[in-house]
XYZ file of C-alpha atoms in Angstrom:
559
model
C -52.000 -47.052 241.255
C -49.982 -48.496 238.477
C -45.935 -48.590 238.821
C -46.176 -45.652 236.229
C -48.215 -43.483 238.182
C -46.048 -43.887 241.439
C -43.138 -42.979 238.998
C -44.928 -39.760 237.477
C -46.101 -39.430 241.653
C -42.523 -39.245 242.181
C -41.304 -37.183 239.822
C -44.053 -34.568 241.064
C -42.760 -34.303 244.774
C -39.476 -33.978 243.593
C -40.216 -30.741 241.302
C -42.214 -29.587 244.197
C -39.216 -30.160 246.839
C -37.189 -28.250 244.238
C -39.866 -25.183 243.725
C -39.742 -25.114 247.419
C -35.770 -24.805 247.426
C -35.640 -28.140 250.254
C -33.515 -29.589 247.151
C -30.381 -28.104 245.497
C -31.827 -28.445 242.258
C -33.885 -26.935 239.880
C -37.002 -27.904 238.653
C -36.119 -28.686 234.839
C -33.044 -30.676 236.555
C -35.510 -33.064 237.866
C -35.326 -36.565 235.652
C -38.503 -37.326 233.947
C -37.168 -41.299 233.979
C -37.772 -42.582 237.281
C -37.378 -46.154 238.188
C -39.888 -47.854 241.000
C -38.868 -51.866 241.389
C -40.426 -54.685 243.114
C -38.337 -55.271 246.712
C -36.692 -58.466 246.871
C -37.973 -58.602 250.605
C -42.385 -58.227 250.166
C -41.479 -56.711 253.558
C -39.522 -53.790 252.133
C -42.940 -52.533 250.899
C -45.056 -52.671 247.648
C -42.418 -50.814 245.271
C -38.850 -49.254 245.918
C -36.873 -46.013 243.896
C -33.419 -45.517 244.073
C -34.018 -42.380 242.911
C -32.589 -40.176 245.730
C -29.322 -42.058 244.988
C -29.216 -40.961 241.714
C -30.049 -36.993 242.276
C -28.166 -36.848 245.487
C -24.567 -35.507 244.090
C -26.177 -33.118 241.868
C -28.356 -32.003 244.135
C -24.841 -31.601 246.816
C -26.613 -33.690 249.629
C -26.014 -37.409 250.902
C -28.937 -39.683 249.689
C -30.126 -40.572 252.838
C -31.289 -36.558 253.447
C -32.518 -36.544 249.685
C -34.592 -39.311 250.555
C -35.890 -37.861 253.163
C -37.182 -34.920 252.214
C -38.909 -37.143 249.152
C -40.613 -39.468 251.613
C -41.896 -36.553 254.101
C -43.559 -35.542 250.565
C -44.492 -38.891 249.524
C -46.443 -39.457 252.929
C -48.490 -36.986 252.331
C -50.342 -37.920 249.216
C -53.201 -39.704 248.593
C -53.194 -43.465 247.996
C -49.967 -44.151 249.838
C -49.789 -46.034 252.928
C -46.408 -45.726 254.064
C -42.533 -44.756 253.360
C -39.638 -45.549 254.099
C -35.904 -44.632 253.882
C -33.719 -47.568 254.237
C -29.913 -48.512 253.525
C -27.769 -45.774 252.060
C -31.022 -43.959 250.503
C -33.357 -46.504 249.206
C -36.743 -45.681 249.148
C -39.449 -48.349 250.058
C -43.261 -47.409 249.622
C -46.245 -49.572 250.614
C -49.990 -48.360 248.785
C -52.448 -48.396 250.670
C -55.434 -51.519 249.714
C -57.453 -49.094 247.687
C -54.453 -47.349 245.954
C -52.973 -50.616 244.475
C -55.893 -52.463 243.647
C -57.069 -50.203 241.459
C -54.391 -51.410 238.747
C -57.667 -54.417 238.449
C -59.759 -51.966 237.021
C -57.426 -50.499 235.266
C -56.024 -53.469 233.530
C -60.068 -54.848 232.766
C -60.370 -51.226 231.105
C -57.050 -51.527 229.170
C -58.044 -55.182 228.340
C -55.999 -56.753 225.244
C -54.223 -52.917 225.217
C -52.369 -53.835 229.131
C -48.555 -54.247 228.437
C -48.439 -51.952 225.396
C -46.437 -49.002 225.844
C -43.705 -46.668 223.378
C -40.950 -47.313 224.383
C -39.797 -48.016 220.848
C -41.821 -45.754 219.297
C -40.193 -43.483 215.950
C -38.297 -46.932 215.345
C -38.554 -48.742 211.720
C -37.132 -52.189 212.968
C -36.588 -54.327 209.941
C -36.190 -57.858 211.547
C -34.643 -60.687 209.747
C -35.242 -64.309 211.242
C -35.410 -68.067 210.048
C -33.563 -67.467 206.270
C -33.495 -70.957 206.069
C -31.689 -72.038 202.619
C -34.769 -73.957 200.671
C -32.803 -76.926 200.363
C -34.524 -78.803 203.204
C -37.367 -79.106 205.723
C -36.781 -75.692 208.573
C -34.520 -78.023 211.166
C -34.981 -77.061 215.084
C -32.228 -74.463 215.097
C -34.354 -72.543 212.534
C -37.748 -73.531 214.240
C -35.977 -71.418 217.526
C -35.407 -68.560 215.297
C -38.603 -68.693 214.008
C -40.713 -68.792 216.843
C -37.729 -66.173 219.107
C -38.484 -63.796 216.279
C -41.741 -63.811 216.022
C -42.093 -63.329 219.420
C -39.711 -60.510 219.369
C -41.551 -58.846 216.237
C -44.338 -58.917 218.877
C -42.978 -57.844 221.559
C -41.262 -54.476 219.534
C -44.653 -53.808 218.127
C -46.271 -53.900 221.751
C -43.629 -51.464 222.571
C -44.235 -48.563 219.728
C -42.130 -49.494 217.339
C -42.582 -50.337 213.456
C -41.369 -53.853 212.244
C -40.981 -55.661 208.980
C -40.651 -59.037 209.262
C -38.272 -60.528 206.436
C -37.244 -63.575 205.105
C -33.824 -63.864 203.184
C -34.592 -66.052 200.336
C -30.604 -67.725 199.618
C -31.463 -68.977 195.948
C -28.504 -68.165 194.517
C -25.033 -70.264 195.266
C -23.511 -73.366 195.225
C -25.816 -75.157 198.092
C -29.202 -74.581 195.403
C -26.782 -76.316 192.768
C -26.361 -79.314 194.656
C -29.658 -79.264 195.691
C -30.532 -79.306 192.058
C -27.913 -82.374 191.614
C -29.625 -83.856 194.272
C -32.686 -83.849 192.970
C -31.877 -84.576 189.159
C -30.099 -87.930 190.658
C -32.394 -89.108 192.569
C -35.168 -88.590 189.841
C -32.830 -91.157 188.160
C -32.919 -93.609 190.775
C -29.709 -92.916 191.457
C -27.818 -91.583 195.125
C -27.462 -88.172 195.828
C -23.714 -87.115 194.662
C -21.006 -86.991 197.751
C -21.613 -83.215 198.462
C -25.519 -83.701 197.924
C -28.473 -83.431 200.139
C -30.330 -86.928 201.346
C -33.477 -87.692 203.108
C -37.393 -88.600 201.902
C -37.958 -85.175 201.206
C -35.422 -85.455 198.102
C -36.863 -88.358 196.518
C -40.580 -86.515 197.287
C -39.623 -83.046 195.673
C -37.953 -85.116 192.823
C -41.164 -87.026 192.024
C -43.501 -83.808 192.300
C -41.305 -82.291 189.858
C -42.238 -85.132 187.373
C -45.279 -84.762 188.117
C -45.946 -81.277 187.540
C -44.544 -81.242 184.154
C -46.367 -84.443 183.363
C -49.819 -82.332 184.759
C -48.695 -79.417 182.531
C -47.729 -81.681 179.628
C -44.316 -80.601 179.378
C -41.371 -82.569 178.384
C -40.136 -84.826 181.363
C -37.309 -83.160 182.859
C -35.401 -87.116 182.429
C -35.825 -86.836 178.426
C -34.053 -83.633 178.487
C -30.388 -82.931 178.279
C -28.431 -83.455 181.797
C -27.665 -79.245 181.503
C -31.968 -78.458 180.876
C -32.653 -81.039 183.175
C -30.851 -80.242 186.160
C -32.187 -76.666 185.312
C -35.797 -77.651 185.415
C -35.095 -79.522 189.295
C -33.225 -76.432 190.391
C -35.836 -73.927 189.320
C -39.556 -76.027 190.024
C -37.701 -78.039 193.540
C -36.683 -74.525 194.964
C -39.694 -73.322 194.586
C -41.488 -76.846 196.093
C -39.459 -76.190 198.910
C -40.208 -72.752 199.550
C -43.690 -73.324 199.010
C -43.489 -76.183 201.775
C -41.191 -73.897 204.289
C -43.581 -71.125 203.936
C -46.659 -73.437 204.436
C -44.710 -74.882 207.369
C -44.006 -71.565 209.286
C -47.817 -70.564 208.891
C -48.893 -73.512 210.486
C -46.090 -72.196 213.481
C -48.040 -69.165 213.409
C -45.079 -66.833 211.683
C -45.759 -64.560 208.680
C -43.216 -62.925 207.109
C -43.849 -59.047 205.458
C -41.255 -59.254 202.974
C -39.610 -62.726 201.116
C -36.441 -61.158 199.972
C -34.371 -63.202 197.350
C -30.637 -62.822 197.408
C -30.883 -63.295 192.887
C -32.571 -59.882 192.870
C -29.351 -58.292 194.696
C -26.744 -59.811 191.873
C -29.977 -59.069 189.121
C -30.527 -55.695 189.452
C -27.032 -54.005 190.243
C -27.502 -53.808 193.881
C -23.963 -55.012 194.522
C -22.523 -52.519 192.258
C -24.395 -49.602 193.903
C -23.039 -50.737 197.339
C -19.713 -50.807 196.635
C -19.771 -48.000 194.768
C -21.599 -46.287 197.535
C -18.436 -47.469 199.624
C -16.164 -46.236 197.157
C -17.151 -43.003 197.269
C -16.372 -43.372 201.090
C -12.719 -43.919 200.844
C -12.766 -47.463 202.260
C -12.658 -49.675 198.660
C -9.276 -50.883 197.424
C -7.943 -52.560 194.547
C -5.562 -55.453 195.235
C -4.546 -58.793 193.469
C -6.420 -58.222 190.722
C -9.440 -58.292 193.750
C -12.130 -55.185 194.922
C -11.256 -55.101 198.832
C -13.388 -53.551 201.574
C -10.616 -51.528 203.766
C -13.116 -53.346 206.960
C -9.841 -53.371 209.265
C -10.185 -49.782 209.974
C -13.469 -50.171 211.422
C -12.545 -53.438 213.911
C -12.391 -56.304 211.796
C -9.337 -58.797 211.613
C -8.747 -58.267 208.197
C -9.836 -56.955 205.272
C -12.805 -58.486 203.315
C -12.715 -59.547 199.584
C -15.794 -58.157 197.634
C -15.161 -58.552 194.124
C -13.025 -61.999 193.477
C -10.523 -62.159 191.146
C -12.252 -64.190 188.397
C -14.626 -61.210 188.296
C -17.471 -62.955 190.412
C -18.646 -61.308 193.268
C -17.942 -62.789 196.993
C -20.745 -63.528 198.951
C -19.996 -60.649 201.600
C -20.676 -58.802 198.266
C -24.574 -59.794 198.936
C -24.315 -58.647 202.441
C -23.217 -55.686 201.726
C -25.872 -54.880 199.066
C -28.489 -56.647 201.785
C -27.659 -54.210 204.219
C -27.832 -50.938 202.101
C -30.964 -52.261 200.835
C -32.786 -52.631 203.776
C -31.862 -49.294 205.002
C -32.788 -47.705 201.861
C -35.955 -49.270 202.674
C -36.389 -47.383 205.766
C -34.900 -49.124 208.497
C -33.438 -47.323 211.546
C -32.430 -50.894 213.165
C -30.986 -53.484 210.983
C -31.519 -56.953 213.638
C -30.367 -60.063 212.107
C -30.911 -63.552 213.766
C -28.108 -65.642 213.197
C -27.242 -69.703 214.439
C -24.706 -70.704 216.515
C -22.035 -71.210 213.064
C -22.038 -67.256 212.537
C -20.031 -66.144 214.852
C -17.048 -65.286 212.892
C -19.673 -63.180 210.327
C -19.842 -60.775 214.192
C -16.765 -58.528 212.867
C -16.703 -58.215 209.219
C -20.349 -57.290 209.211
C -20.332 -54.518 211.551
C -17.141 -53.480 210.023
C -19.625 -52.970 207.088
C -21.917 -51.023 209.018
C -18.986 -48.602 210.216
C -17.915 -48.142 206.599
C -21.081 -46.757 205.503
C -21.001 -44.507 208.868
C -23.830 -46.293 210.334
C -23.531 -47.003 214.316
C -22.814 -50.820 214.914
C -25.078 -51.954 217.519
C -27.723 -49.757 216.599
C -28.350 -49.770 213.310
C -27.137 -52.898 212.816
C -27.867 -55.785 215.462
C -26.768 -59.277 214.721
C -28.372 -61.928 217.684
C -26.253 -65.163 217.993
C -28.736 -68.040 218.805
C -27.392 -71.145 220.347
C -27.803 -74.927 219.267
C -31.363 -76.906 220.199
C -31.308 -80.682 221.034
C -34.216 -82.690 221.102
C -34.466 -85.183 224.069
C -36.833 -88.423 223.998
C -36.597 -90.847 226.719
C -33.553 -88.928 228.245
C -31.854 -89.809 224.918
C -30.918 -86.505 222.089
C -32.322 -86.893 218.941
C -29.262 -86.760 215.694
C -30.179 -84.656 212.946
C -28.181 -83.894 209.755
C -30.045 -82.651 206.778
C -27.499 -84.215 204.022
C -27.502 -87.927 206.048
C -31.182 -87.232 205.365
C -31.859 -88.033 209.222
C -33.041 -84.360 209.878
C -34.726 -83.260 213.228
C -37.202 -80.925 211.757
C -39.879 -78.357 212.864
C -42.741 -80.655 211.525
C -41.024 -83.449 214.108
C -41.326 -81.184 217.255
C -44.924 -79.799 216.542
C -46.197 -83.218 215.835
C -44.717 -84.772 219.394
C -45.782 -81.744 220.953
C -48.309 -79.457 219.404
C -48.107 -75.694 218.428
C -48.681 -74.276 221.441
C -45.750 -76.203 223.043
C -43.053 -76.286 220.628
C -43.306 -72.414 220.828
C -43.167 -72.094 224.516
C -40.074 -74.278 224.580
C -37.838 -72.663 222.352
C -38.623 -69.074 223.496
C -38.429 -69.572 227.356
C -34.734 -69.642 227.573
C -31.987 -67.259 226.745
C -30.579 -67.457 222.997
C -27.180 -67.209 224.559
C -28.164 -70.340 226.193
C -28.338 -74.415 224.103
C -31.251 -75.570 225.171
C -32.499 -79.273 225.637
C -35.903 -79.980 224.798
C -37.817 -82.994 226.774
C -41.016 -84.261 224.628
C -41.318 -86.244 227.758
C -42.358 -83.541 229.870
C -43.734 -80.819 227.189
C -46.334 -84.152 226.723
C -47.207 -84.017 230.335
C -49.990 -82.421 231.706
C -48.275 -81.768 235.172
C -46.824 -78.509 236.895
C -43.174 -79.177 235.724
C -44.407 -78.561 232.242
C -43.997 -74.728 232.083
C -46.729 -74.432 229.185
C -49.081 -76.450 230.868
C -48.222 -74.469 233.997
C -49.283 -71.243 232.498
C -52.178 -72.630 230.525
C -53.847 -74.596 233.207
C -53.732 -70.821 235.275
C -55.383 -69.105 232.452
C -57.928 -71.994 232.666
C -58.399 -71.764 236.415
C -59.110 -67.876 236.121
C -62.159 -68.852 233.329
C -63.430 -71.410 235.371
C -63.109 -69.196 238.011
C -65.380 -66.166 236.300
C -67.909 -69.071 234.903
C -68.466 -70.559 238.806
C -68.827 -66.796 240.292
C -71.776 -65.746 237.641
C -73.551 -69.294 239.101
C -73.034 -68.181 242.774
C -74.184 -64.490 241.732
C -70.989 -62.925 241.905
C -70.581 -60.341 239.407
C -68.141 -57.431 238.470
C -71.392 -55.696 237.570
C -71.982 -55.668 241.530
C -69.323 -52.777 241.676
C -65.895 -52.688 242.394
C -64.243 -52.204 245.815
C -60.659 -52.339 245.346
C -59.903 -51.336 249.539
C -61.142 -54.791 250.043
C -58.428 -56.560 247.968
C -56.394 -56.400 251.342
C -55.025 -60.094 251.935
C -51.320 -60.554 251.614
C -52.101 -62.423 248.735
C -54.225 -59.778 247.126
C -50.755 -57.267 247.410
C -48.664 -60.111 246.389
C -50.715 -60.713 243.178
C -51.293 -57.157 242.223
C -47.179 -56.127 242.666
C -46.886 -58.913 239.722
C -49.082 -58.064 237.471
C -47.750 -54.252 238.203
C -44.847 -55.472 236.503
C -46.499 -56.543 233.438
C -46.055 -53.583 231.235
C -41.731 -52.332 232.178
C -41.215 -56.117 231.098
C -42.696 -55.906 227.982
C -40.811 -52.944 227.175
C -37.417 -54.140 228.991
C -37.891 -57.696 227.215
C -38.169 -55.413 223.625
C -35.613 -53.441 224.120
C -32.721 -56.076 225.273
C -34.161 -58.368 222.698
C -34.794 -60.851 225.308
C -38.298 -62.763 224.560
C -37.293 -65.405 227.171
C -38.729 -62.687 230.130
C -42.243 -62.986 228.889
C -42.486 -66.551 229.408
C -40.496 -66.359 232.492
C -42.930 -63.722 233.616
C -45.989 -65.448 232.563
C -44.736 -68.526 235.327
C -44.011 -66.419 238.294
C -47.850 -64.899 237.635
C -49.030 -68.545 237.367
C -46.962 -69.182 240.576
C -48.887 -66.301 242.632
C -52.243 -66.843 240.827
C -52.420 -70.444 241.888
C -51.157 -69.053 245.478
C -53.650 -66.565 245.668
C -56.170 -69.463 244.310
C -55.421 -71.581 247.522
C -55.927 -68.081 249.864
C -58.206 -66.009 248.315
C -62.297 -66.800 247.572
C -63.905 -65.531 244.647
C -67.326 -67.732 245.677
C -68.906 -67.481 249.121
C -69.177 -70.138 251.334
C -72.166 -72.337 251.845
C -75.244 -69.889 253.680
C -72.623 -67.089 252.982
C -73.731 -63.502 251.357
C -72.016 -62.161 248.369
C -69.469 -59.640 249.833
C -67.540 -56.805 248.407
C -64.661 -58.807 249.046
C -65.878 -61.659 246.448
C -66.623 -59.416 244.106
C -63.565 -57.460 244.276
C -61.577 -60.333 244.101
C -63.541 -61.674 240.647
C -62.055 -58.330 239.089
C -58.484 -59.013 240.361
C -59.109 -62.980 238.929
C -60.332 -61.468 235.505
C -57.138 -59.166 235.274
C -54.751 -61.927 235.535
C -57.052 -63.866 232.758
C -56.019 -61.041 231.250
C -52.887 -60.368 231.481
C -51.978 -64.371 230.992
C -53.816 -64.190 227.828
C -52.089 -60.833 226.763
C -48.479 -62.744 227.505
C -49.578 -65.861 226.113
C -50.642 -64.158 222.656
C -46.806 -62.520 222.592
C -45.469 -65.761 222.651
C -47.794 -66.584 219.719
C -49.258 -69.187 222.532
C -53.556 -70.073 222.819
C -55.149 -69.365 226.182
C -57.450 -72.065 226.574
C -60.467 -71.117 228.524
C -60.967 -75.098 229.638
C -58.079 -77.496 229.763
């Protein structure tokens, strides 16, 4: 019995109780949402409802008799052990052996489908992550976003919904001019000016830009005039660098759906639509010779400039245009990944979402991600892309691998900075969480591959009564959980959980390792017991593999 069926289980006793008039309530009342949780206390039973808490006032009775009359009910059906009514209403129910180890079966039948559910389903989620500008390598803050969101694109897609993953192309601004100066000077030989960018990557993209039009048998960019010639770095290096980003994330394992560049916005009238779209909302102002968004009436500090003075637009104007854009596109949820620097962007931009009469929060999400530090030999690692002494994503997957550099930067909170130790993510010991987690997925092949030499086979039937060792129940309740944390995790935007998941799992797997025998014994027969138990090993191969591929992470069969 999965924690969905006990909840649907549930939710049928109660609309019997009320057909029978032992409740207050009618029938339609009854909630279709019911809630069954993992006790803190394993000897508070298998699973616990507060549910009879909830209904109690409605229903004009005191939980505790509520909860009553459900567990009389609850006793009586098949596959449940026992009930209990504890504290001011709480329900606790234990399964009986047979009842919960069924969820092995029906996690082997579900196979890479176990975790899925629709929660989010009807939802067009168009997810924006990384943006990097293309004036550098992706640095670690950006390698977070990249592999948070990707994770989270995952994760929203396991749980119904549609996403589009997009990439804001910035090649239009100041920051691509000085990239361009950058270049140009140090095709020249000479240093990168004051408010330039530095590093190897510079003089690299300066040289391949020579190159190029030397392979093409074009003019060299250095013969032309200073104007052409800073035009020809700006327009071939922007696009080297792209190229390289882009190359760079696919090796991460991130694709994007859409590369959106903010020149088509200011191109093709975009801005103009938006504010006049705004315009014709009442909420556009003329002051100072300046277009104004009115953005204090919807919560912001003050109001926001649009169109400058001189005519040019502000770059809130893009924003603006961005965000109309997207939901022109079909996007119910607008979620935007931002770094740690963009807090003060919180206000004004769901100011903008209020102006167009959208719901802040919901149709527009912006996710604050906090800074990353790299840690080698308990010392942080500087970075600082202009001093040209950047920490990049190429750095952290080359001291740690893929598979690592993933793990680390989704496991924790975004609220939350995070250190990362290329000490331990090196070491192949339990204090390395990805190791941890891999090295169980691991034990559970080996596992399968030693039973089918010692004639243990799921093949041989499947008798989930005898999954009756405390260890058995322990290791069932947690992968029970599997599929409410996917959908929790997707809907508080929270990757972090799966990986946090995915250790407790480990934590009971390699418990239930030390307990449990999948093998017989020397002169022993194969039992139901060892076969049963290969199916409840092969469901958490499963269900490690299913979290590992949401994190974007392999599950290595040998390690």
């Amino acid at each position: 019995m999965t924690p969905q069926d006990l909840e649907q289980l549930i939710h049928t006793v109660l609309v019997q109780a009320a057909q029978a008039q032992e409740i207050a309530l009618a029938a339609a009342d009854i909630p279709t949402e019911i809630v069954v949780e993992r006790p803190r206390n394993k000897e508070h039973g298998d699973w616990a409802t507060n549910i009879a808490m909830r209904l109690a006032k409605p229903a004009g009775t005191n939980p505790r008799a509520l909860a009553e009359v459900i567990s009389q009910r609850l006793k009586a059906e098949t596959g449940i052990k026992a009930v209990e009514v504890a504290g001011p209403g709480f329900i606790n129910i234990t399964l009986d052996a047979a009842s919960a180890g069924e969820l092995a079966r029906t996690i082997l039948t579900a196979g890479s489908e176990y975790g899925k559910n629709q929660s989010q389903a009807g939802k067009h989620v168009n997810l924006e992550f990384v943006s990097a500008n293309p004036t550098g390598p992706i640095h670690l803050g950006g390698a977070r976003w990249a592999a948070v969101g990707d994770t989270l694109a995952r994760l929203l897609e396991a749980s119904g919904a549609k996403v589009t993953r997009e990439y804001y192309f910035n090649d239009h601004g100041a920051q691509i001019d000085r990239f361009a100066r950058s270049l140009y000077a140090r095709a020249k030989g000479e240093d990168a000016p004051e408010d330039g960018y530095g590093g190897q990557y510079i003089e690299d993209i300066a040289s391949q830009v020579i190159a190029d039009a030397k392979a093409a048998k074009e003019a060299d960019p250095l013969t032309l005039p200073e104007a052409e010639a800073t035009e020809v770095f700006r327009a071939r290096g922007v696009e080297l660098m792209f190229a390289e980003i882009k190359r760079k994330l696919a090796q991460f394992q991130v694709e994007f759906d859409v590369y959106f560049h903010e020149d088509h916005l200011h191109n093709n009238g975009a801005v103009a639509e938006a504010i006049n779209r705004l315009r014709e909302r009442g909420v556009i102002y003329e002051a100072e010779g300046a277009t104004w968004l009115r953005s204090t009436e919807f919560g912001d500090d003050k109001d926001r400039v649009i169109i400058k003075s001189d005519g040019d637009a502000a770059y809130f104007a893009g924003d603006i245009a961005y965000y109309l854009n997207k939901r022109e596109r079909g996007a119910d949820q607008v979620v935007i990944m931002l770094g740690a620097d963009h807090h003060g962007y919180i206000g004004r931009m769901y100011a903008m979402c209020a102006a167009f009469g959208d719901q802040p929060g919901d149709n527009l999400e912006l996710l604050i991600g906090q800074l990353v530090n790299l840690m080698k030999d308990g010392q942080p690692l500087r970075m600082s892309k202009r001093a040209g002494t950047i920490v990049t994503l190429d750095d952290l997957v080359e001291a740690v691998g893929v598979d690592a550099a993933r793990y680390a930067l989704v496991r924790s909170s975004i609220d939350q900075g995070i250190d990362i130790d290329l000490d331990l993510l090196t070491s192949h010991s339990n204090d390395n969480p990805v190791y941890y987690v891999q090295y169980a997925h691991a034990r559970t092949c080996n596992v399968s591959r030693n039973a089918a030499e010692h004639g243990v086979v799921k093949e041989a039937g499947f008798t989930p009564a005898a999954l009756d060792h405390p260890a058995d129940t322990q290791l069932l309740g947690a992968l029970a959980q599997f599929p409410a944390m996917v959908a929790q995790a997707a809907q508080l935007r929270e990757p972090h959980r799966v990986a946090r998941y995915l250790e407790n799992l480990a934590a009971a797997y390699h418990t239930w390792y030390a307990q449990c025998r999948v093998t017989p014994r020397a002169n022993e027969e194969v039992e139901a017991g060892h076969v049963a138990r290969l199916w409840l090993n092969d469901a958490v191969k499963q269900v490690l593999a299913n979290g590992l591929q949401m994190l974007g992470v392999t599950a290595p069969e040998r390690m």
